[in-house]
Coordinates of C-alpha atoms in Angstrom, one line a residue:
C1 CA -11.9 54.2 18.7
A2 CA -9.5 52.4 15.8
K3 CA -12.2 54.1 13.7
E4 CA -11.5 57.6 14.4
G5 CA -7.8 56.4 14.5
G6 CA -8.2 55.5 11.1
C7 CA -7.1 52.3 11.6
I8 CA -8.7 49.8 8.8
H9 CA -9.7 45.9 9.7
Q10 CA -10.2 43.3 7.0
Y11 CA -13.5 41.3 7.5
I12 CA -11.9 38.9 5.3
I13 CA -9.6 36.2 6.2
P14 CA -7.3 36.2 7.2
Y15 CA -8.4 38.8 8.9
S16 CA -5.9 41.7 9.4
S17 CA -5.7 45.2 11.0
F18 CA -3.9 47.9 9.5
C19 CA -2.7 51.0 11.0
P20 CA -3.0 54.9 9.7
V21 CA 0.4 55.0 8.4
H22 CA 0.5 50.3 6.6
C23 CA -3.4 50.5 5.3
P24 CA -4.4 49.7 2.0
E25 CA -4.5 52.1 0.0
Q26 CA -6.9 52.6 -3.4
D27 CA -4.9 53.1 -6.7
V28 CA -5.9 55.2 -8.5
Q29 CA -5.4 58.1 -10.3
V30 CA -8.5 60.7 -10.4
T31 CA -9.4 63.5 -8.2
P32 CA -13.0 64.0 -8.2
E33 CA -14.9 66.9 -9.6
P34 CA -15.1 70.1 -7.6
G35 CA -18.4 70.4 -6.6
T36 CA -18.5 66.4 -6.5
D37 CA -21.5 64.6 -3.6
C38 CA -21.5 61.7 -2.0
P39 CA -24.1 59.7 -3.8
I40 CA -25.5 58.5 -0.1
C41 CA -25.8 61.6 1.7
M42 CA -25.5 64.1 -0.3
E43 CA -22.4 66.2 1.1
P44 CA -19.7 67.0 -0.4
V45 CA -16.9 65.1 -0.2
E46 CA -13.3 65.5 -0.3
D47 CA -10.7 66.3 -3.0
R48 CA -9.1 63.3 -3.2
T49 CA -8.9 60.2 -1.6
T50 CA -8.5 59.7 2.0
F51 CA -9.7 57.3 5.2
R52 CA -12.4 58.6 4.7
T53 CA -13.4 59.2 1.9
M54 CA -12.8 56.8 -1.2
V55 CA -14.4 55.7 -5.2
C56 CA -15.8 53.6 -6.9
P57 CA -13.1 51.3 -8.9
A58 CA -14.8 50.5 -11.4
C59 CA -16.6 53.7 -12.9
K60 CA -13.9 56.1 -10.5
R61 CA -17.2 58.8 -11.4
A62 CA -18.6 57.9 -7.9
W63 CA -17.0 59.2 -4.9
F64 CA -18.1 58.6 -1.2
H65 CA -18.0 58.9 2.7
R66 CA -16.6 55.7 4.2
G67 CA -19.2 56.0 6.3
C68 CA -22.0 56.2 3.9
I69 CA -20.4 53.2 1.4
Q70 CA -20.2 51.1 5.5
G71 CA -23.9 52.1 6.1
Q72 CA -25.0 51.1 2.4
A73 CA -22.9 47.6 2.7
M74 CA -24.5 47.1 6.2
R75 CA -28.1 47.1 4.6
A76 CA -27.9 45.5 1.7
G77 CA -25.1 42.3 2.6
A78 CA -23.1 40.7 -0.2
L79 CA -25.8 39.7 -2.1
F80 CA -26.5 42.4 -2.9
F81 CA -23.4 45.4 -2.8
Q82 CA -22.7 47.2 -5.7
C83 CA -21.6 50.9 -6.3
P84 CA -24.6 54.1 -6.2
L85 CA -23.3 54.8 -9.5
C86 CA -22.6 52.7 -11.8
R87 CA -24.5 49.3 -10.3
D88 CA -20.8 47.3 -10.3
G89 CA -20.6 44.8 -7.8
E90 CA -18.2 42.3 -8.7
A91 CA -14.7 44.9 -8.6
F92 CA -16.5 47.6 -6.2
T93 CA -17.3 44.5 -3.6
V94 CA -13.7 43.4 -4.0
E95 CA -12.1 46.6 -3.3
M96 CA -14.2 47.6 -0.1
F97 CA -13.6 44.4 1.4
A98 CA -9.9 45.6 0.8
L99 CA -10.4 48.5 2.5
G100 CA -11.8 47.2 5.1
I101 CA -15.8 48.3 4.4
R102 CA -17.4 45.0 6.3
I103 CA -20.2 43.4 3.8
P104 CA -22.1 40.6 5.7
F105 CA -23.5 37.3 4.4
R106 CA -26.8 36.7 4.5

């Protein structure tokens, strides 16, 4: 119910949880081009960052759905998790951890 309600849980120490009013947001000043699709599911994304729509902090061109990037993180694990478009791993992983994406260490 927390996911459906827009709550964010950070899976890094100190394991914080945030309600939709106080949750961390991406600090990017870009909007997707009209007709931008998620590179994972190939479905359209929203026209701005929201709880369900996120952008890569490195290239600012890869827009994706929270559920899609969460699935990719679970499949890739910490060693292979990276932006699906620019392949940045460092800044991308740090940002996704802060935004509540669970990235397993395996």
